[in-house]
CSV table of C-alpha atoms and ligand atoms in Angstrom, one decimal:
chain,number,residue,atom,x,y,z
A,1442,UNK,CA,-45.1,36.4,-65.7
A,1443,UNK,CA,-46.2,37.3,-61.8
A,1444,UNK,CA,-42.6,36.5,-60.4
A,1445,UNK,CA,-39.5,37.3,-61.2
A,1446,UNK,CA,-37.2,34.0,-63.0
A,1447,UNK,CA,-34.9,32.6,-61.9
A,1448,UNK,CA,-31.5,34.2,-61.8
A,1449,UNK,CA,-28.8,33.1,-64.3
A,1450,UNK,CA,-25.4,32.1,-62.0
A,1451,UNK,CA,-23.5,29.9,-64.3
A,1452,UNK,CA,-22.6,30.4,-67.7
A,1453,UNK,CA,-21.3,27.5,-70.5
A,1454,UNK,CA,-18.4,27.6,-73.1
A,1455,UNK,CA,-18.6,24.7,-75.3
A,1456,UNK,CA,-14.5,24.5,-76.0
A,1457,UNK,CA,-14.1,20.8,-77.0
A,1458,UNK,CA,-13.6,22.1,-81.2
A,1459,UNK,CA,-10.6,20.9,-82.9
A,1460,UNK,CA,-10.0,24.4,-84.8
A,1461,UNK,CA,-8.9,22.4,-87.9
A,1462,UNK,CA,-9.1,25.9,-90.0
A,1463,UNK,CA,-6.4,27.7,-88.1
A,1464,UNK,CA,-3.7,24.5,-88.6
A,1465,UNK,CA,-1.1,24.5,-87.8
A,1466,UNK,CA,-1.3,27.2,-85.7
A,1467,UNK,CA,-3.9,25.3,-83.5
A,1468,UNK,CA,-1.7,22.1,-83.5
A,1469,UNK,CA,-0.5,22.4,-80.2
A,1470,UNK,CA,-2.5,25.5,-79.0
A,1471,UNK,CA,-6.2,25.5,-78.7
A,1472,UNK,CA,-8.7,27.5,-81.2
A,1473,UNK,CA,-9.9,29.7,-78.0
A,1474,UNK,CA,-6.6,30.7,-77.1
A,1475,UNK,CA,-5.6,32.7,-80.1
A,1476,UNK,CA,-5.2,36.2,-79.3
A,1477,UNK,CA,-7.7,39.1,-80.3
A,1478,UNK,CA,-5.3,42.1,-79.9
A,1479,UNK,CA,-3.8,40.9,-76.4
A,1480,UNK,CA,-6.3,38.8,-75.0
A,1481,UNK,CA,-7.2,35.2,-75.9
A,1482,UNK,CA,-10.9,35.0,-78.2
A,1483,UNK,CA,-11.9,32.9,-75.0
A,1484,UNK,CA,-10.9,35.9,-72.3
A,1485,UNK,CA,-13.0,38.5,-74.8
A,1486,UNK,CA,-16.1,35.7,-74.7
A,1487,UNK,CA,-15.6,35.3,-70.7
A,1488,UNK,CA,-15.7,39.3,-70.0
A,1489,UNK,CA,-19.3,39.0,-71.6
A,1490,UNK,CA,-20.4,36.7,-69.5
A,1491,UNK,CA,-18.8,38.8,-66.4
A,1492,UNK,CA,-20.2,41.8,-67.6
A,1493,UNK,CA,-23.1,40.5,-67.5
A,1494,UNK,CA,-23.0,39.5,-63.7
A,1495,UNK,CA,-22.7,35.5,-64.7
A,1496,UNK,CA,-21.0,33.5,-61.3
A,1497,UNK,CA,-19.7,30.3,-62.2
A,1498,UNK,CA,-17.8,29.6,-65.2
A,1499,UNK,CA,-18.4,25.9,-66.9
A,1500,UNK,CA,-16.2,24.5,-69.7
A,1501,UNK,CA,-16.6,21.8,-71.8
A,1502,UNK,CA,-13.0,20.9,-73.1
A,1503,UNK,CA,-11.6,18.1,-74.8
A,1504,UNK,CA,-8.2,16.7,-75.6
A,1505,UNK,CA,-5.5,19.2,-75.7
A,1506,UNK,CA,-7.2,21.6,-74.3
A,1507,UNK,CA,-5.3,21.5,-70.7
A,1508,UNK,CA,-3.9,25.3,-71.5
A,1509,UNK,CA,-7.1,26.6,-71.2
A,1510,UNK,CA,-7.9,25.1,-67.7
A,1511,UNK,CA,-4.6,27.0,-67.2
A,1512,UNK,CA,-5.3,30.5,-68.4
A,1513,UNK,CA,-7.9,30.6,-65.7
A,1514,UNK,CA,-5.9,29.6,-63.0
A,1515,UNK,CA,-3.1,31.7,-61.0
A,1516,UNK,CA,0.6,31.6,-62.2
A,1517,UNK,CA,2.4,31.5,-59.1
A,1518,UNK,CA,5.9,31.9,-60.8
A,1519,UNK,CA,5.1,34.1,-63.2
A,1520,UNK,CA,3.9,36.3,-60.5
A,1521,UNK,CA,6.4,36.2,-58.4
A,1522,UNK,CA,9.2,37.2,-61.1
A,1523,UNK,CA,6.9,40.1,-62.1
A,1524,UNK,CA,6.3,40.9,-58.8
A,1525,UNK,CA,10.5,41.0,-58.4
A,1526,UNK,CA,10.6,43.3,-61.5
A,1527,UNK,CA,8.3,45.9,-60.1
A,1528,UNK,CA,5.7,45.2,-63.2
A,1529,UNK,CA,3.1,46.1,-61.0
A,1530,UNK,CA,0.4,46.8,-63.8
A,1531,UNK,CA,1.1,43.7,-65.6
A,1532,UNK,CA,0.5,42.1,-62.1
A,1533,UNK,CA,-3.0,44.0,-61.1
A,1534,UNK,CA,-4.2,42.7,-64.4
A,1535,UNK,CA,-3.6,39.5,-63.7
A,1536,UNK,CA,-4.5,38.9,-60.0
A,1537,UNK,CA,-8.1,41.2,-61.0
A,1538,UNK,CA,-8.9,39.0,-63.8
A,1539,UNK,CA,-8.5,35.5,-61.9
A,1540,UNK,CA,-12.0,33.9,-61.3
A,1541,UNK,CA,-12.3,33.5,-57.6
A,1542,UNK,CA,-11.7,30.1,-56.2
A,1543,UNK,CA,-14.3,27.7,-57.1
A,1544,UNK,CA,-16.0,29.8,-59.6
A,1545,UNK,CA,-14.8,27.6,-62.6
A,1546,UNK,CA,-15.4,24.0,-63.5
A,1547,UNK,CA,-14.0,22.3,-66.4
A,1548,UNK,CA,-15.8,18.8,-67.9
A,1549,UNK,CA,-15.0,16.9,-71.2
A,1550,UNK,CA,-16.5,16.2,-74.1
A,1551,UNK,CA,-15.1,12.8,-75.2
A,1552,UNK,CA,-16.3,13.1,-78.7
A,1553,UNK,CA,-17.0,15.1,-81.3
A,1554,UNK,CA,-21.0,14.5,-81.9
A,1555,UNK,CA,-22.3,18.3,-81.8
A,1556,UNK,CA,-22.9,21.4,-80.3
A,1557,UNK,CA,-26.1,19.7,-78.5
A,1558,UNK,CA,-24.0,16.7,-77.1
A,1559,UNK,CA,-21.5,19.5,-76.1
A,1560,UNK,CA,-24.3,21.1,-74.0
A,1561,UNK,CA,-25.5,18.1,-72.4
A,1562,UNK,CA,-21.7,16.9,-71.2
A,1563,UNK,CA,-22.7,19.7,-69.1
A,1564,UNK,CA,-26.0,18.9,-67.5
A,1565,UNK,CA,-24.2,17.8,-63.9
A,1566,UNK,CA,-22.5,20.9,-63.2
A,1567,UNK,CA,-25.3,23.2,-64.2
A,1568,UNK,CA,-28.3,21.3,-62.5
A,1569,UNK,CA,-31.7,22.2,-62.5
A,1570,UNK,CA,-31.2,26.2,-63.1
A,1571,UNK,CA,-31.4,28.5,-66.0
A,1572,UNK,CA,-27.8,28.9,-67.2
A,1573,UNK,CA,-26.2,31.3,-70.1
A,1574,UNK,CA,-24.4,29.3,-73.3
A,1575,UNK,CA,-21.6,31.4,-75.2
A,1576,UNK,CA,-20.1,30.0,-78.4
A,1577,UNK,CA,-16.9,31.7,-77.9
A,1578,UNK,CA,-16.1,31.6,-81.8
A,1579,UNK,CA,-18.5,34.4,-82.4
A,1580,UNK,CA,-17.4,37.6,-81.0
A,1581,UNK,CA,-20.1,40.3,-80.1
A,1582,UNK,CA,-18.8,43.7,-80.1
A,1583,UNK,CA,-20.9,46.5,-79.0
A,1584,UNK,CA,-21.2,49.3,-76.4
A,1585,UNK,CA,-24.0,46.7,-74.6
A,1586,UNK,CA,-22.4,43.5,-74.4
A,1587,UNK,CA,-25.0,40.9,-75.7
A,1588,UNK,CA,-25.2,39.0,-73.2
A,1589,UNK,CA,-26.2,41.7,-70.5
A,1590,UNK,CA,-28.8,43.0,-73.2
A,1591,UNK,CA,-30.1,39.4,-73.0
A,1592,UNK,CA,-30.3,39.0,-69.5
A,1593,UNK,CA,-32.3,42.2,-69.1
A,1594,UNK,CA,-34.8,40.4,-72.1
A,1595,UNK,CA,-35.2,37.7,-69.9
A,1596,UNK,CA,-36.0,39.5,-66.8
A,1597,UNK,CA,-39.0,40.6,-68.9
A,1598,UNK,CA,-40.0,37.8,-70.3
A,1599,UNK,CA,-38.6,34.9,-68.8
A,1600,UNK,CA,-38.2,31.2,-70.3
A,1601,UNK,CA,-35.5,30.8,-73.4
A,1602,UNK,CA,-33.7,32.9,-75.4
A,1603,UNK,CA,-31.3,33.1,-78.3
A,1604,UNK,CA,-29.7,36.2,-80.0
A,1605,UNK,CA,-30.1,36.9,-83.8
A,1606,UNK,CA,-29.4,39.1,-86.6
A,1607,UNK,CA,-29.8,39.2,-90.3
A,1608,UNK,CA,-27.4,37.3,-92.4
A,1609,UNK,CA,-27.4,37.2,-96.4
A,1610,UNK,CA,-29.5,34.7,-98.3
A,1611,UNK,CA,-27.0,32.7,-99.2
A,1612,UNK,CA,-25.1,32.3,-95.7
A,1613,UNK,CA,-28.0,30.4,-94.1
A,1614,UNK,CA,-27.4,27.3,-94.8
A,1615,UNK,CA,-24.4,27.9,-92.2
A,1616,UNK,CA,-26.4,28.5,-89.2
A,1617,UNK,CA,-29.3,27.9,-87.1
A,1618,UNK,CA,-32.0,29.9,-88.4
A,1619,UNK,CA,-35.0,31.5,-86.5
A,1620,UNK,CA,-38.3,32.5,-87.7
A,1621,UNK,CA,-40.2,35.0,-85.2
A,1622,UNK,CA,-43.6,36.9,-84.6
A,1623,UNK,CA,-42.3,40.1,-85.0
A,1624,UNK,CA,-38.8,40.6,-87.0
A,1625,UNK,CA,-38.3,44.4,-86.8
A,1626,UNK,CA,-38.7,44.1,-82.5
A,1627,UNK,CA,-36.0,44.0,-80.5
A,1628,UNK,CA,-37.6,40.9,-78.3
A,1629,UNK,CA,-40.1,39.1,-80.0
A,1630,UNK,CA,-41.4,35.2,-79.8
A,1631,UNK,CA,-39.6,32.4,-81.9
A,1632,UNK,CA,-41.8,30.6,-84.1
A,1633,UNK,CA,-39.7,27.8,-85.6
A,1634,UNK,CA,-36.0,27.1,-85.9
A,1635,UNK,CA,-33.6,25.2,-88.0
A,1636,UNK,CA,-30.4,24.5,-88.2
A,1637,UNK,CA,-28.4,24.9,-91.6
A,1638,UNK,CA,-31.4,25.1,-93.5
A,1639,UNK,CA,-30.7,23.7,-97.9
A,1640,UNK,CA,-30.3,26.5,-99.5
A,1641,UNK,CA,-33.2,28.1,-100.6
A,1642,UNK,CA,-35.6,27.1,-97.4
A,1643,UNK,CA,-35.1,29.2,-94.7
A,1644,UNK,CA,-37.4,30.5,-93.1
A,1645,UNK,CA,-35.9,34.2,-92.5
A,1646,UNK,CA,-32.8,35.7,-92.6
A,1647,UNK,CA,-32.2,35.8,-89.2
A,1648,UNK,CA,-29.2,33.6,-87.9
A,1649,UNK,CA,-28.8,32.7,-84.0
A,1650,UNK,CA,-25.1,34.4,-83.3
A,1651,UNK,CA,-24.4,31.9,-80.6
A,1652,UNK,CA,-25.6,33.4,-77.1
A,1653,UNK,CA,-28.3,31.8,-75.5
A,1654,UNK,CA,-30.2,31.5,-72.3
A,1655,UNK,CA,-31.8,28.3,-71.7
A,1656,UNK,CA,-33.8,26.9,-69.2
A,1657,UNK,CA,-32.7,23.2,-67.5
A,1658,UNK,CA,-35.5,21.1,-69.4
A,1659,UNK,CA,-32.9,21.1,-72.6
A,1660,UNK,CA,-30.6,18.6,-70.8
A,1661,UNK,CA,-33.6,16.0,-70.6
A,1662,UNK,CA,-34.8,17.1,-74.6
A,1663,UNK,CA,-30.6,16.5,-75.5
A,1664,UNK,CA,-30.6,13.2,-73.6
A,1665,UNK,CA,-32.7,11.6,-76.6
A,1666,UNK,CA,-31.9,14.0,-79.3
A,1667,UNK,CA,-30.7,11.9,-82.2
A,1668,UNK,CA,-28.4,13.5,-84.4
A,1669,UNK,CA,-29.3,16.0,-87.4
A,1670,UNK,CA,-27.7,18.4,-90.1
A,1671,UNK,CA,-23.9,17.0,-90.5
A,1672,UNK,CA,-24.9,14.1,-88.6
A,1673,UNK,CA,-24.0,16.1,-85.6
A,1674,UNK,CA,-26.6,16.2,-82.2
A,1675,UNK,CA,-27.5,19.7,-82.8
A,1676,UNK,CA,-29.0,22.4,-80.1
A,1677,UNK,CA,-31.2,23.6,-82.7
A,1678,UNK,CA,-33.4,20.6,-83.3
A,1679,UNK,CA,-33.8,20.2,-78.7
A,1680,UNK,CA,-34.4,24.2,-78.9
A,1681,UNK,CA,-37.3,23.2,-81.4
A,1682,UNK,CA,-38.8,20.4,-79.2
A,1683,UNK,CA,-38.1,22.8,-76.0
A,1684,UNK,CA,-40.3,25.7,-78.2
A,1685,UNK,CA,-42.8,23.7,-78.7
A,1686,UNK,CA,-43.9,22.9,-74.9
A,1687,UNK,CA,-46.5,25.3,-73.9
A,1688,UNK,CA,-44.5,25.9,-70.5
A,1689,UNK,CA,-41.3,27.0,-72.2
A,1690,UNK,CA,-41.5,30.8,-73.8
A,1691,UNK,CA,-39.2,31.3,-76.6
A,1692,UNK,CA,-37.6,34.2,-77.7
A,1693,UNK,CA,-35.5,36.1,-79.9
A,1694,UNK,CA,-33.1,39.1,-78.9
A,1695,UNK,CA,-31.8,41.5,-82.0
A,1696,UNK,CA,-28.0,41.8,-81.7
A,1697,UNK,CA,-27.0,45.2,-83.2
A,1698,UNK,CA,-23.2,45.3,-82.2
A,1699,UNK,CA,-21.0,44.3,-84.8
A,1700,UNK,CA,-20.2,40.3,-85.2
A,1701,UNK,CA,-17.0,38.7,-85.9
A,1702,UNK,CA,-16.6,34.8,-86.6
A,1703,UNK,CA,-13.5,33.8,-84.9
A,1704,UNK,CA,-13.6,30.5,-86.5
A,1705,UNK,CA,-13.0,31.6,-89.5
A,1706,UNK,CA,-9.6,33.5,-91.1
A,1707,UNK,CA,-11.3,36.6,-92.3
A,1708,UNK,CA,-13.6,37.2,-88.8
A,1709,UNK,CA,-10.3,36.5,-86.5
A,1710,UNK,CA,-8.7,38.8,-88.5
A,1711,UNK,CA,-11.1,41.4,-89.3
A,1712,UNK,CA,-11.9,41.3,-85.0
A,1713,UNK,CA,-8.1,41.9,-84.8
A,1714,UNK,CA,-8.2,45.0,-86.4
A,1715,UNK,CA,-12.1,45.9,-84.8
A,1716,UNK,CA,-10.8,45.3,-81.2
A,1717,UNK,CA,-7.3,47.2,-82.1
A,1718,UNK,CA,-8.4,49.8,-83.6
A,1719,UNK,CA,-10.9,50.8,-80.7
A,1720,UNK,CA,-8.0,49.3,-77.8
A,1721,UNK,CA,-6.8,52.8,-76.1
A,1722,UNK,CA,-3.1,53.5,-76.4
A,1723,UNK,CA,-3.3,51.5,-79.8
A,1724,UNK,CA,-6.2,52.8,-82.0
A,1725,UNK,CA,-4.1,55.5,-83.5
A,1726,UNK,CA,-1.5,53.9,-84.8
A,1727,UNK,CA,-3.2,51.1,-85.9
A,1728,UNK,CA,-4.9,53.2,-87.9
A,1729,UNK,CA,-2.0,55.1,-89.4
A,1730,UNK,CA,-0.4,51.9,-89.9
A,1731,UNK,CA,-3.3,50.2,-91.9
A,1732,UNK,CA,-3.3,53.5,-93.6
A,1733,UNK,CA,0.0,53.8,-94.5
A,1734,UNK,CA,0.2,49.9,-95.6
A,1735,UNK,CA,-2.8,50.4,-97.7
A,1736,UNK,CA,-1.5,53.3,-99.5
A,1737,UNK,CA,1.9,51.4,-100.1
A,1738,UNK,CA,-0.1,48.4,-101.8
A,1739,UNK,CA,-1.9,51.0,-104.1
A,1740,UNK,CA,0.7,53.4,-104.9
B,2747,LIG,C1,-23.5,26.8,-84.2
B,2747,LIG,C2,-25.0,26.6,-84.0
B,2747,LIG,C3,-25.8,27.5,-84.9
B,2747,LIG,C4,-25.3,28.9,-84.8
B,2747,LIG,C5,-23.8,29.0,-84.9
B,2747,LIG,C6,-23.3,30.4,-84.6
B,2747,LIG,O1,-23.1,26.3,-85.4
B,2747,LIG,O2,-25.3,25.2,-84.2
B,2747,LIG,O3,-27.1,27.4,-84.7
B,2747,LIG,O4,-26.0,29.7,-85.7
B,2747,LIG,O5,-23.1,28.1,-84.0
B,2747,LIG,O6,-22.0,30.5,-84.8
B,2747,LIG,P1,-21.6,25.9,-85.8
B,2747,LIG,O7,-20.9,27.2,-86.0
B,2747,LIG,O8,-21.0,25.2,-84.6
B,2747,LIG,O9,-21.7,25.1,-87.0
């Protein structure tokens, strides 16, 4: 590639889920705004993209998801009293962490018909630019947040790319799968992709952990996508027709951090104790704790 891509501004959170395997604690709060240590899994997912110099924040929402339109917006009461307390901290933290005006949209999904469908509600607000997608179930903890490790991928080579890494044989079936030139590389070109591959048929091990970067052409591919695996319009199956267009590079970018599946009970909890246990001022004694419980249980 002779010049430099495009640059990536605006990054989507698809947010519209219903978060049926956390009832009832997501009856009346949304699945994004459960707390990871002190911040909601949505904050954690929206710090990537930050950190990785994204501009414009796009959510795709559904019903009852008002709260999160909320988080990201100031708290004008709840300001003031902490300013009248003195809780100055708590109140830096707050007023730092507020997108700027006009940095965030919000759009609906007004049914449930996939991830892909999801994408698409989103084609207006993005336009014709590249654009980052996070699946803020999946939490990507590492030293390099994915995301920026992506971005500098794509300064390289341009065009599409999703993040993968190895899951066990028989957890396939519960992702999209990826098959690529070169598996050991940190970057290499996609071959094929599937999405929840029948057991047995993959085509690697290599699951896409739900960061991607995606070039506008996907919004025309997901405006005639039919639907596939769970009879849901899947990405997957518009990243495969998008791959297959000889002006569309595809690639893959190895995750090494440590990943935790916050739509599930065992990865919420397990990034709990991950995102304590390395949280400053806490580690310790969440450690001692854990220890302390664990020896109780055994003893
Ligand atoms: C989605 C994607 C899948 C990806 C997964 C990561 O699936 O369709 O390709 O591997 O996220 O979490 P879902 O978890 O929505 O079934």
């Amino acid at each position: 590639m002779t010049t430099a891509p495009a640059k990536i501004r605006k990054a989507v959170f698809p947010v519209a889920g219903l978060g049926t395997r956390f009832l009832p604690a997501t009856k009346a709060c949304p699945k994004e705004m459960l707390t990871v240590v002190d911040r909601p899994v949505i904050q954690h997912v929206v710090d990537e993209a930050k950190a990785a110099g994204i501009e414009h924040f796009v959510f795709v929402t559904g019903r009852n998801k008002g709260v999160i339109e909320d988080h990201f917006d100031s708290q004008f009461e709840l300001e003031r009293t902490l300013e009248d307390r003195g809780k100055t901290a708590e109140l830096t933290v707050l007023r730092e962490e507020l997108p700027a005006a006009g940095q965030t949209s919000f759009t609906r999904q007004q049914a449930a018909l996939g991830l892909g469908h999801a994408v698409w509600c989103a084609r207006d607000i993005v336009g014709s630019e590249p654009f980052a997608l996070l699946l803020p179930d999946m939490l990507h903890y590492s030293s390099r947040p994915c995301l920026a490790s992506m971005m500098e991928a794509y300064g390289e080579v341009g065009g599409n790319l999703v993040a993968v890494s190895p899951v066990p044989e028989d957890q396939t079936q519960n992702y999209g799968i990826v098959d690529v030139e070169d598996a050991k590389a940190g970057v290499s070109e996609i071959k094929t992709m599937v999405e929840k591959p029948k057991p047995g048929t993959a085509p690697s091990n290599l699951h896409i952990t739900g960061r991607y970067i995606l070039q506008p052409e996907i919004f025309d591919i997901l405006e005639t996508q039919g639907p596939g695996a769970g009879n849901e319009i899947q990405l997957t199956d518009a990243m495969l027709r998008l791959l297959g267009r000889a002006d569309q590079p595809f690639h893959s970018v190895r995750f090494d951090g440590e990943l935790y599946d916050c739509g599930s009970k065992i990865g919420f909890l397990m990034a709990n104790v991950a995102y304590g246990l390395a949280r400053e001022g806490l580690g310790d004694e969440l450690r001692e704790e854990i220890t302390k419980h664990l020896d109780k249980k055994s003893g």
